[in-house]
Amino acid sequence: MGRPDGPRDPIAGPDAPQPPFPLKLRGPVIKGFGRGSKELGIPTANIPLSGLSIGGNEDLDSGIYYGWCTLDPSTIPPPSSSSPSSSTSNTTRSDTTSTDPPPSTSSNHAVLDLNYPTDPAPSPQTIYPTVLSVGYNPYYKNSKRSIEIHILHNFERDFYGATLSLVILGFIRPEYDYVSLEALVEDIREDIRVAKRSLEREKYLEWKGDEWLKGKGEGGEVMGNGDERVEQAGQKDEVVKSEMMN
């Protein structure tokens, strides 16, 4: 489906989250194809596809959503021959467990003018606004459904393996196909603006205090811990290996 003509609504959703929201997911940040940074300049953090089964919402509509997330860098497994190297990343931004981790090679050139806050690495105490894609990425014609999360924050290092806890609070739009990469990027930029404005409302700000974002609570999809997360992230049938939002 192509993008309809005309201006976009500046805010998405009612004044307070309505069912099926909130939806809660948790999983390790994994690697993807690198399109988010390399081609789009909009880095994304991917989590395993099994998160889509959360709360009985396997049939959640494909499209663009918004919410809050946290990142826990203390859960990053130590480097090993079987785990991905952060020095080869071009997508998610991250921390590592070494005392002097290499800088990220991610590119965020398409969102530099949006003036995100910047930190060397994620803090588990910080609640980050997010916009995310759930679907097939029609522009790239993916055959598998994916979850790709763009955090409205700049990080100087990659954080593969960090536990990402996510609360989804609203729906912005369905997936579209685009006539050009430039048209895709501009619509993602507008998704970011819509998500930011939508989350500034009182009933959405209240969800920043939810226990799920502190790594606690029930009612969401929880992946494994430690080395198990890395093993799961390497299983091709269970992960999403795409790095952009449509």
PDB file of C-alpha atoms in Angstrom:
ATOM      1  CA  MET A   1       0.000   0.000   0.000  1.00  0.00           C
ATOM      2  CA  GLY A   2       1.385   3.371  -0.999  1.00  0.00           C
ATOM      3  CA  ARG A   3       1.401   6.374   1.274  1.00  0.00           C
ATOM      4  CA  PRO A   4      -1.773   8.469   0.900  1.00  0.00           C
ATOM      5  CA  ASP A   5      -1.441  12.082  -0.192  1.00  0.00           C
ATOM      6  CA  GLY A   6      -2.028  14.929   2.207  1.00  0.00           C
ATOM      7  CA  PRO A   7      -0.709  16.144   5.562  1.00  0.00           C
ATOM      8  CA  ARG A   8      -0.219  13.854   8.555  1.00  0.00           C
ATOM      9  CA  ASP A   9      -2.068  14.212  11.868  1.00  0.00           C
ATOM     10  CA  PRO A  10       0.266  15.889  14.393  1.00  0.00           C
ATOM     11  CA  ILE A  11      -0.743  13.561  17.273  1.00  0.00           C
ATOM     12  CA  ALA A  12      -1.690   9.869  17.235  1.00  0.00           C
ATOM     13  CA  GLY A  13      -4.228   8.193  19.491  1.00  0.00           C
ATOM     14  CA  PRO A  14      -6.697   9.360  22.167  1.00  0.00           C
ATOM     15  CA  ASP A  15      -5.793  11.400  25.249  1.00  0.00           C
ATOM     16  CA  ALA A  16      -5.114   8.190  27.225  1.00  0.00           C
ATOM     17  CA  PRO A  17      -3.944   4.733  26.073  1.00  0.00           C
ATOM     18  CA  GLN A  18      -6.814   2.416  25.112  1.00  0.00           C
ATOM     19  CA  PRO A  19      -6.856  -1.405  24.634  1.00  0.00           C
ATOM     20  CA  PRO A  20      -4.909  -3.272  23.391  1.00  0.00           C
ATOM     21  CA  PHE A  21      -2.414  -0.826  24.916  1.00  0.00           C
ATOM     22  CA  PRO A  22      -0.242  -0.918  26.874  1.00  0.00           C
ATOM     23  CA  LEU A  23       1.720  -3.801  25.366  1.00  0.00           C
ATOM     24  CA  LYS A  24       4.912  -4.822  27.153  1.00  0.00           C
ATOM     25  CA  LEU A  25       7.953  -6.491  25.611  1.00  0.00           C
ATOM     26  CA  ARG A  26      11.405  -7.328  26.900  1.00  0.00           C
ATOM     27  CA  GLY A  27      14.380  -8.855  25.120  1.00  0.00           C
ATOM     28  CA  PRO A  28      18.071  -8.501  24.232  1.00  0.00           C
ATOM     29  CA  VAL A  29      19.195  -6.037  21.569  1.00  0.00           C
ATOM     30  CA  ILE A  30      20.396  -8.048  18.562  1.00  0.00           C
ATOM     31  CA  LYS A  31      22.128  -7.329  15.259  1.00  0.00           C
ATOM     32  CA  GLY A  32      20.365  -6.750  11.951  1.00  0.00           C
ATOM     33  CA  PHE A  33      21.225  -5.972   8.319  1.00  0.00           C
ATOM     34  CA  GLY A  34      22.501  -2.473   9.056  1.00  0.00           C
ATOM     35  CA  ARG A  35      20.046  -0.626   6.830  1.00  0.00           C
ATOM     36  CA  GLY A  36      18.841   1.660   9.615  1.00  0.00           C
ATOM     37  CA  SER A  37      22.181   3.409   9.915  1.00  0.00           C
ATOM     38  CA  LYS A  38      23.893   2.765   6.591  1.00  0.00           C
ATOM     39  CA  GLU A  39      21.049   3.621   4.234  1.00  0.00           C
ATOM     40  CA  LEU A  40      18.608   5.629   6.324  1.00  0.00           C
ATOM     41  CA  GLY A  41      20.738   7.333   8.958  1.00  0.00           C
ATOM     42  CA  ILE A  42      18.135   6.320  11.558  1.00  0.00           C
ATOM     43  CA  PRO A  43      19.569   3.618  13.865  1.00  0.00           C
ATOM     44  CA  THR A  44      17.245   0.993  15.312  1.00  0.00           C
ATOM     45  CA  ALA A  45      17.485  -1.521  18.137  1.00  0.00           C
ATOM     46  CA  ASN A  46      16.110  -4.941  17.222  1.00  0.00           C
ATOM     47  CA  ILE A  47      14.716  -7.484  19.669  1.00  0.00           C
ATOM     48  CA  PRO A  48      13.729 -11.121  18.981  1.00  0.00           C
ATOM     49  CA  LEU A  49      10.633 -11.722  16.896  1.00  0.00           C
ATOM     50  CA  SER A  50       9.029 -13.873  19.597  1.00  0.00           C
ATOM     51  CA  GLY A  51       8.145 -10.649  21.403  1.00  0.00           C
ATOM     52  CA  LEU A  52       5.260 -10.282  18.951  1.00  0.00           C
ATOM     53  CA  SER A  53       3.400 -13.052  20.784  1.00  0.00           C
ATOM     54  CA  ILE A  54       3.079 -10.858  23.859  1.00  0.00           C
ATOM     55  CA  GLY A  55      -0.244 -10.856  25.670  1.00  0.00           C
ATOM     56  CA  GLY A  56      -2.015 -12.900  23.012  1.00  0.00           C
ATOM     57  CA  ASN A  57      -1.436 -10.208  20.391  1.00  0.00           C
ATOM     58  CA  GLU A  58       0.121 -12.407  17.719  1.00  0.00           C
ATOM     59  CA  ASP A  59      -2.165 -10.681  15.208  1.00  0.00           C
ATOM     60  CA  LEU A  60      -1.156  -7.157  16.185  1.00  0.00           C
ATOM     61  CA  ASP A  61      -1.542  -4.989  13.092  1.00  0.00           C
ATOM     62  CA  SER A  62       1.631  -4.185  11.214  1.00  0.00           C
ATOM     63  CA  GLY A  63       2.532  -0.537  11.400  1.00  0.00           C
ATOM     64  CA  ILE A  64       4.278   2.195  13.359  1.00  0.00           C
ATOM     65  CA  TYR A  65       3.825   2.498  17.141  1.00  0.00           C
ATOM     66  CA  TYR A  66       5.176   4.640  19.977  1.00  0.00           C
ATOM     67  CA  GLY A  67       5.988   4.236  23.657  1.00  0.00           C
ATOM     68  CA  TRP A  68       8.718   4.247  26.300  1.00  0.00           C
ATOM     69  CA  CYS A  69      11.726   1.983  26.783  1.00  0.00           C
ATOM     70  CA  THR A  70      14.687   1.389  29.067  1.00  0.00           C
ATOM     71  CA  LEU A  71      18.062  -0.237  28.419  1.00  0.00           C
ATOM     72  CA  ASP A  72      20.077  -2.222  30.956  1.00  0.00           C
ATOM     73  CA  PRO A  73      23.743  -2.367  29.833  1.00  0.00           C
ATOM     74  CA  SER A  74      24.667  -4.548  32.834  1.00  0.00           C
ATOM     75  CA  THR A  75      23.103  -7.511  31.016  1.00  0.00           C
ATOM     76  CA  ILE A  76      25.532  -7.339  28.083  1.00  0.00           C
ATOM     77  CA  PRO A  77      27.350 -10.709  28.002  1.00  0.00           C
ATOM     78  CA  PRO A  78      31.160 -10.684  28.104  1.00  0.00           C
ATOM     79  CA  PRO A  79      32.851 -10.878  24.683  1.00  0.00           C
ATOM     80  CA  SER A  80      33.302 -14.370  23.276  1.00  0.00           C
ATOM     81  CA  SER A  81      33.966 -16.015  19.943  1.00  0.00           C
ATOM     82  CA  SER A  82      30.263 -16.835  19.587  1.00  0.00           C
ATOM     83  CA  SER A  83      28.899 -13.383  20.403  1.00  0.00           C
ATOM     84  CA  PRO A  84      28.719 -10.510  17.905  1.00  0.00           C
ATOM     85  CA  SER A  85      31.481  -7.926  18.012  1.00  0.00           C
ATOM     86  CA  SER A  86      30.378  -4.404  18.771  1.00  0.00           C
ATOM     87  CA  SER A  87      33.157  -3.011  16.611  1.00  0.00           C
ATOM     88  CA  THR A  88      31.378  -4.222  13.468  1.00  0.00           C
ATOM     89  CA  SER A  89      28.044  -2.594  14.271  1.00  0.00           C
ATOM     90  CA  ASN A  90      26.393  -0.166  11.904  1.00  0.00           C
ATOM     91  CA  THR A  91      22.939  -0.152  13.449  1.00  0.00           C
ATOM     92  CA  THR A  92      22.047  -0.169  17.110  1.00  0.00           C
ATOM     93  CA  ARG A  93      23.925   2.079  19.464  1.00  0.00           C
ATOM     94  CA  SER A  94      25.462   0.458  22.470  1.00  0.00           C
ATOM     95  CA  ASP A  95      27.705  -0.024  25.434  1.00  0.00           C
ATOM     96  CA  THR A  96      30.074  -2.935  26.114  1.00  0.00           C
ATOM     97  CA  THR A  97      31.487  -4.544  29.226  1.00  0.00           C
ATOM     98  CA  SER A  98      35.094  -3.514  28.546  1.00  0.00           C
ATOM     99  CA  THR A  99      36.582  -0.534  30.356  1.00  0.00           C
ATOM    100  CA  ASP A 100      37.215   1.348  27.117  1.00  0.00           C
ATOM    101  CA  PRO A 101      34.745   0.131  24.469  1.00  0.00           C
ATOM    102  CA  PRO A 102      35.238   1.136  20.851  1.00  0.00           C
ATOM    103  CA  PRO A 103      33.052   3.934  19.516  1.00  0.00           C
ATOM    104  CA  SER A 104      29.956   3.060  17.537  1.00  0.00           C
ATOM    105  CA  THR A 105      30.107   3.093  13.754  1.00  0.00           C
ATOM    106  CA  SER A 106      26.378   3.819  13.615  1.00  0.00           C
ATOM    107  CA  SER A 107      25.175   6.774  11.598  1.00  0.00           C
ATOM    108  CA  ASN A 108      22.306   8.996  12.683  1.00  0.00           C
ATOM    109  CA  HIS A 109      22.720  11.647  10.000  1.00  0.00           C
ATOM    110  CA  ALA A 110      19.007  11.708   9.107  1.00  0.00           C
ATOM    111  CA  VAL A 111      17.954  12.779  12.615  1.00  0.00           C
ATOM    112  CA  LEU A 112      20.789  15.072  13.690  1.00  0.00           C
ATOM    113  CA  ASP A 113      18.627  18.172  13.282  1.00  0.00           C
ATOM    114  CA  LEU A 114      16.000  16.730  15.657  1.00  0.00           C
ATOM    115  CA  ASN A 115      18.339  17.561  18.568  1.00  0.00           C
ATOM    116  CA  TYR A 116      18.218  14.332  20.558  1.00  0.00           C
ATOM    117  CA  PRO A 117      20.026  14.242  23.915  1.00  0.00           C
ATOM    118  CA  THR A 118      23.406  12.479  23.702  1.00  0.00           C
ATOM    119  CA  ASP A 119      25.143  10.164  26.179  1.00  0.00           C
ATOM    120  CA  PRO A 120      28.205   7.902  25.920  1.00  0.00           C
ATOM    121  CA  ALA A 121      26.093   4.848  26.774  1.00  0.00           C
ATOM    122  CA  PRO A 122      22.565   4.014  27.965  1.00  0.00           C
ATOM    123  CA  SER A 123      21.656   4.395  31.626  1.00  0.00           C
ATOM    124  CA  PRO A 124      19.251   1.913  33.247  1.00  0.00           C
ATOM    125  CA  GLN A 125      17.682   4.811  35.171  1.00  0.00           C
ATOM    126  CA  THR A 126      16.674   6.735  32.036  1.00  0.00           C
ATOM    127  CA  ILE A 127      13.288   6.303  30.333  1.00  0.00           C
ATOM    128  CA  TYR A 128      13.619   6.846  26.581  1.00  0.00           C
ATOM    129  CA  PRO A 129      10.850   7.846  24.139  1.00  0.00           C
ATOM    130  CA  THR A 130      10.630   5.438  21.217  1.00  0.00           C
ATOM    131  CA  VAL A 131       8.983   4.954  17.860  1.00  0.00           C
ATOM    132  CA  LEU A 132       8.919   1.420  16.477  1.00  0.00           C
ATOM    133  CA  SER A 133       7.991  -0.604  13.446  1.00  0.00           C
ATOM    134  CA  VAL A 134       6.134  -3.920  13.622  1.00  0.00           C
ATOM    135  CA  GLY A 135       5.830  -5.532  10.217  1.00  0.00           C
ATOM    136  CA  TYR A 136       7.443  -6.525   6.937  1.00  0.00           C
ATOM    137  CA  ASN A 137       9.142  -3.320   5.752  1.00  0.00           C
ATOM    138  CA  PRO A 138       7.467  -3.103   2.308  1.00  0.00           C
ATOM    139  CA  TYR A 139      10.155  -0.841   0.836  1.00  0.00           C
ATOM    140  CA  TYR A 140      12.725  -3.625   1.352  1.00  0.00           C
ATOM    141  CA  LYS A 141      10.180  -6.410   0.720  1.00  0.00           C
ATOM    142  CA  ASN A 142      11.068  -8.438   3.814  1.00  0.00           C
ATOM    143  CA  SER A 143       9.461 -11.869   4.015  1.00  0.00           C
ATOM    144  CA  LYS A 144       9.530 -12.083   7.831  1.00  0.00           C
ATOM    145  CA  ARG A 145       7.846  -9.857  10.364  1.00  0.00           C
ATOM    146  CA  SER A 146      10.145  -7.704  12.472  1.00  0.00           C
ATOM    147  CA  ILE A 147      10.273  -5.482  15.546  1.00  0.00           C
ATOM    148  CA  GLU A 148      12.583  -2.483  15.079  1.00  0.00           C
ATOM    149  CA  ILE A 149      12.843   0.235  17.702  1.00  0.00           C
ATOM    150  CA  HIS A 150      14.218   3.719  17.154  1.00  0.00           C
ATOM    151  CA  ILE A 151      15.166   5.387  20.439  1.00  0.00           C
ATOM    152  CA  LEU A 152      14.888   9.182  20.463  1.00  0.00           C
ATOM    153  CA  HIS A 153      18.342   9.531  21.982  1.00  0.00           C
ATOM    154  CA  ASN A 154      21.926   9.470  20.733  1.00  0.00           C
ATOM    155  CA  PHE A 155      24.487   7.027  22.141  1.00  0.00           C
ATOM    156  CA  GLU A 156      28.185   7.034  21.354  1.00  0.00           C
ATOM    157  CA  ARG A 157      28.652   3.263  21.637  1.00  0.00           C
ATOM    158  CA  ASP A 158      26.797   0.114  20.665  1.00  0.00           C
ATOM    159  CA  PHE A 159      24.903  -1.990  23.202  1.00  0.00           C
ATOM    160  CA  TYR A 160      24.273  -5.426  21.679  1.00  0.00           C
ATOM    161  CA  GLY A 161      22.974  -7.812  24.328  1.00  0.00           C
ATOM    162  CA  ALA A 162      21.575  -5.096  26.602  1.00  0.00           C
ATOM    163  CA  THR A 163      18.097  -5.918  27.891  1.00  0.00           C
ATOM    164  CA  LEU A 164      15.504  -3.605  26.363  1.00  0.00           C
ATOM    165  CA  SER A 165      12.192  -3.223  28.218  1.00  0.00           C
ATOM    166  CA  LEU A 166       9.432  -1.625  26.160  1.00  0.00           C
ATOM    167  CA  VAL A 167       5.925  -0.330  26.857  1.00  0.00           C
ATOM    168  CA  ILE A 168       3.943   0.324  23.655  1.00  0.00           C
ATOM    169  CA  LEU A 169       1.209   2.913  24.191  1.00  0.00           C
ATOM    170  CA  GLY A 170      -0.205   3.819  20.801  1.00  0.00           C
ATOM    171  CA  PHE A 171      -0.481   3.321  17.039  1.00  0.00           C
ATOM    172  CA  ILE A 172       0.625   5.956  14.534  1.00  0.00           C
ATOM    173  CA  ARG A 173      -0.066   4.515  11.079  1.00  0.00           C
ATOM    174  CA  PRO A 174      -0.012   1.359   8.933  1.00  0.00           C
ATOM    175  CA  GLU A 175       3.011   0.320   6.877  1.00  0.00           C
ATOM    176  CA  TYR A 176       3.423   1.927   3.462  1.00  0.00           C
ATOM    177  CA  ASP A 177       5.559   1.308   0.421  1.00  0.00           C
ATOM    178  CA  TYR A 178       7.483   4.280  -0.962  1.00  0.00           C
ATOM    179  CA  VAL A 179       8.580   5.517  -4.357  1.00  0.00           C
ATOM    180  CA  SER A 180      12.043   6.464  -3.065  1.00  0.00           C
ATOM    181  CA  LEU A 181      14.386   6.152  -0.113  1.00  0.00           C
ATOM    182  CA  GLU A 182      14.055   9.893   0.467  1.00  0.00           C
ATOM    183  CA  ALA A 183      10.268   9.604   0.801  1.00  0.00           C
ATOM    184  CA  LEU A 184      10.683   6.764   3.308  1.00  0.00           C
ATOM    185  CA  VAL A 185      13.156   8.745   5.419  1.00  0.00           C
ATOM    186  CA  GLU A 186      10.933  11.825   5.485  1.00  0.00           C
ATOM    187  CA  ASP A 187       7.931   9.793   6.661  1.00  0.00           C
ATOM    188  CA  ILE A 188      10.013   8.191   9.429  1.00  0.00           C
ATOM    189  CA  ARG A 189      11.113  11.658  10.512  1.00  0.00           C
ATOM    190  CA  GLU A 190       7.453  12.655  10.747  1.00  0.00           C
ATOM    191  CA  ASP A 191       6.719   9.456  12.717  1.00  0.00           C
ATOM    192  CA  ILE A 192       9.359  10.601  15.208  1.00  0.00           C
ATOM    193  CA  ARG A 193       7.756  14.033  15.563  1.00  0.00           C
ATOM    194  CA  VAL A 194       4.290  12.503  15.998  1.00  0.00           C
ATOM    195  CA  ALA A 195       5.569  10.034  18.616  1.00  0.00           C
ATOM    196  CA  LYS A 196       7.289  12.781  20.588  1.00  0.00           C
ATOM    197  CA  ARG A 197       4.196  15.003  20.654  1.00  0.00           C
ATOM    198  CA  SER A 198       1.899  12.086  21.483  1.00  0.00           C
ATOM    199  CA  LEU A 199       4.031  11.000  24.449  1.00  0.00           C
ATOM    200  CA  GLU A 200       4.034  14.501  25.942  1.00  0.00           C
ATOM    201  CA  ARG A 201       0.386  14.112  27.013  1.00  0.00           C
ATOM    202  CA  GLU A 202      -0.270  13.582  30.733  1.00  0.00           C
ATOM    203  CA  LYS A 203      -1.709  10.057  30.590  1.00  0.00           C
ATOM    204  CA  TYR A 204       1.209   8.880  28.458  1.00  0.00           C
ATOM    205  CA  LEU A 205       3.839  10.514  30.655  1.00  0.00           C
ATOM    206  CA  GLU A 206       2.421   8.590  33.628  1.00  0.00           C
ATOM    207  CA  TRP A 207       3.603   5.324  32.080  1.00  0.00           C
ATOM    208  CA  LYS A 208       7.232   6.351  32.566  1.00  0.00           C
ATOM    209  CA  GLY A 209       6.814   5.148  36.150  1.00  0.00           C
ATOM    210  CA  ASP A 210       5.656   1.647  35.226  1.00  0.00           C
ATOM    211  CA  GLU A 211       7.496  -1.196  36.994  1.00  0.00           C
ATOM    212  CA  TRP A 212       8.039  -2.998  33.684  1.00  0.00           C
ATOM    213  CA  LEU A 213      10.456  -0.278  32.611  1.00  0.00           C
ATOM    214  CA  LYS A 214      12.471  -0.931  35.775  1.00  0.00           C
ATOM    215  CA  GLY A 215      13.009  -4.539  34.738  1.00  0.00           C
ATOM    216  CA  LYS A 216      10.227  -5.771  37.005  1.00  0.00           C
ATOM    217  CA  GLY A 217       6.612  -6.777  36.663  1.00  0.00           C
ATOM    218  CA  GLU A 218       4.629  -9.358  34.753  1.00  0.00           C
ATOM    219  CA  GLY A 219       2.402  -9.442  31.721  1.00  0.00           C
ATOM    220  CA  GLY A 220       5.012  -9.170  29.008  1.00  0.00           C
ATOM    221  CA  GLU A 221       7.231 -11.311  26.837  1.00  0.00           C
ATOM    222  CA  VAL A 222      10.520 -12.006  28.626  1.00  0.00           C
ATOM    223  CA  MET A 223      13.431 -13.565  26.791  1.00  0.00           C
ATOM    224  CA  GLY A 224      16.210 -15.565  28.476  1.00  0.00           C
ATOM    225  CA  ASN A 225      19.124 -14.287  30.530  1.00  0.00           C
ATOM    226  CA  GLY A 226      22.877 -14.058  30.033  1.00  0.00           C
ATOM    227  CA  ASP A 227      24.410 -16.379  27.456  1.00  0.00           C
ATOM    228  CA  GLU A 228      20.971 -17.817  26.698  1.00  0.00           C
ATOM    229  CA  ARG A 229      19.951 -14.453  25.234  1.00  0.00           C
ATOM    230  CA  VAL A 230      22.919 -14.461  22.881  1.00  0.00           C
ATOM    231  CA  GLU A 231      22.126 -18.010  21.779  1.00  0.00           C
ATOM    232  CA  GLN A 232      18.516 -17.046  21.092  1.00  0.00           C
ATOM    233  CA  ALA A 233      19.622 -13.950  19.227  1.00  0.00           C
ATOM    234  CA  GLY A 234      21.583 -16.186  16.871  1.00  0.00           C
ATOM    235  CA  GLN A 235      18.691 -18.482  15.991  1.00  0.00           C
ATOM    236  CA  LYS A 236      17.620 -17.414  12.516  1.00  0.00           C
ATOM    237  CA  ASP A 237      14.033 -18.565  12.932  1.00  0.00           C
ATOM    238  CA  GLU A 238      13.478 -16.405  16.010  1.00  0.00           C
ATOM    239  CA  VAL A 239      15.155 -13.105  15.273  1.00  0.00           C
ATOM    240  CA  VAL A 240      14.630 -10.186  13.003  1.00  0.00           C
ATOM    241  CA  LYS A 241      17.585  -9.179  10.879  1.00  0.00           C
ATOM    242  CA  SER A 242      16.437  -5.876   9.447  1.00  0.00           C
ATOM    243  CA  GLU A 243      17.385  -2.402  10.557  1.00  0.00           C
ATOM    244  CA  MET A 244      14.874   0.114   9.291  1.00  0.00           C
ATOM    245  CA  MET A 245      11.318   1.286   9.835  1.00  0.00           C
ATOM    246  CA  ASN A 246       8.696   1.665   7.137  1.00  0.00           C
TER     247      ASN A 246
END
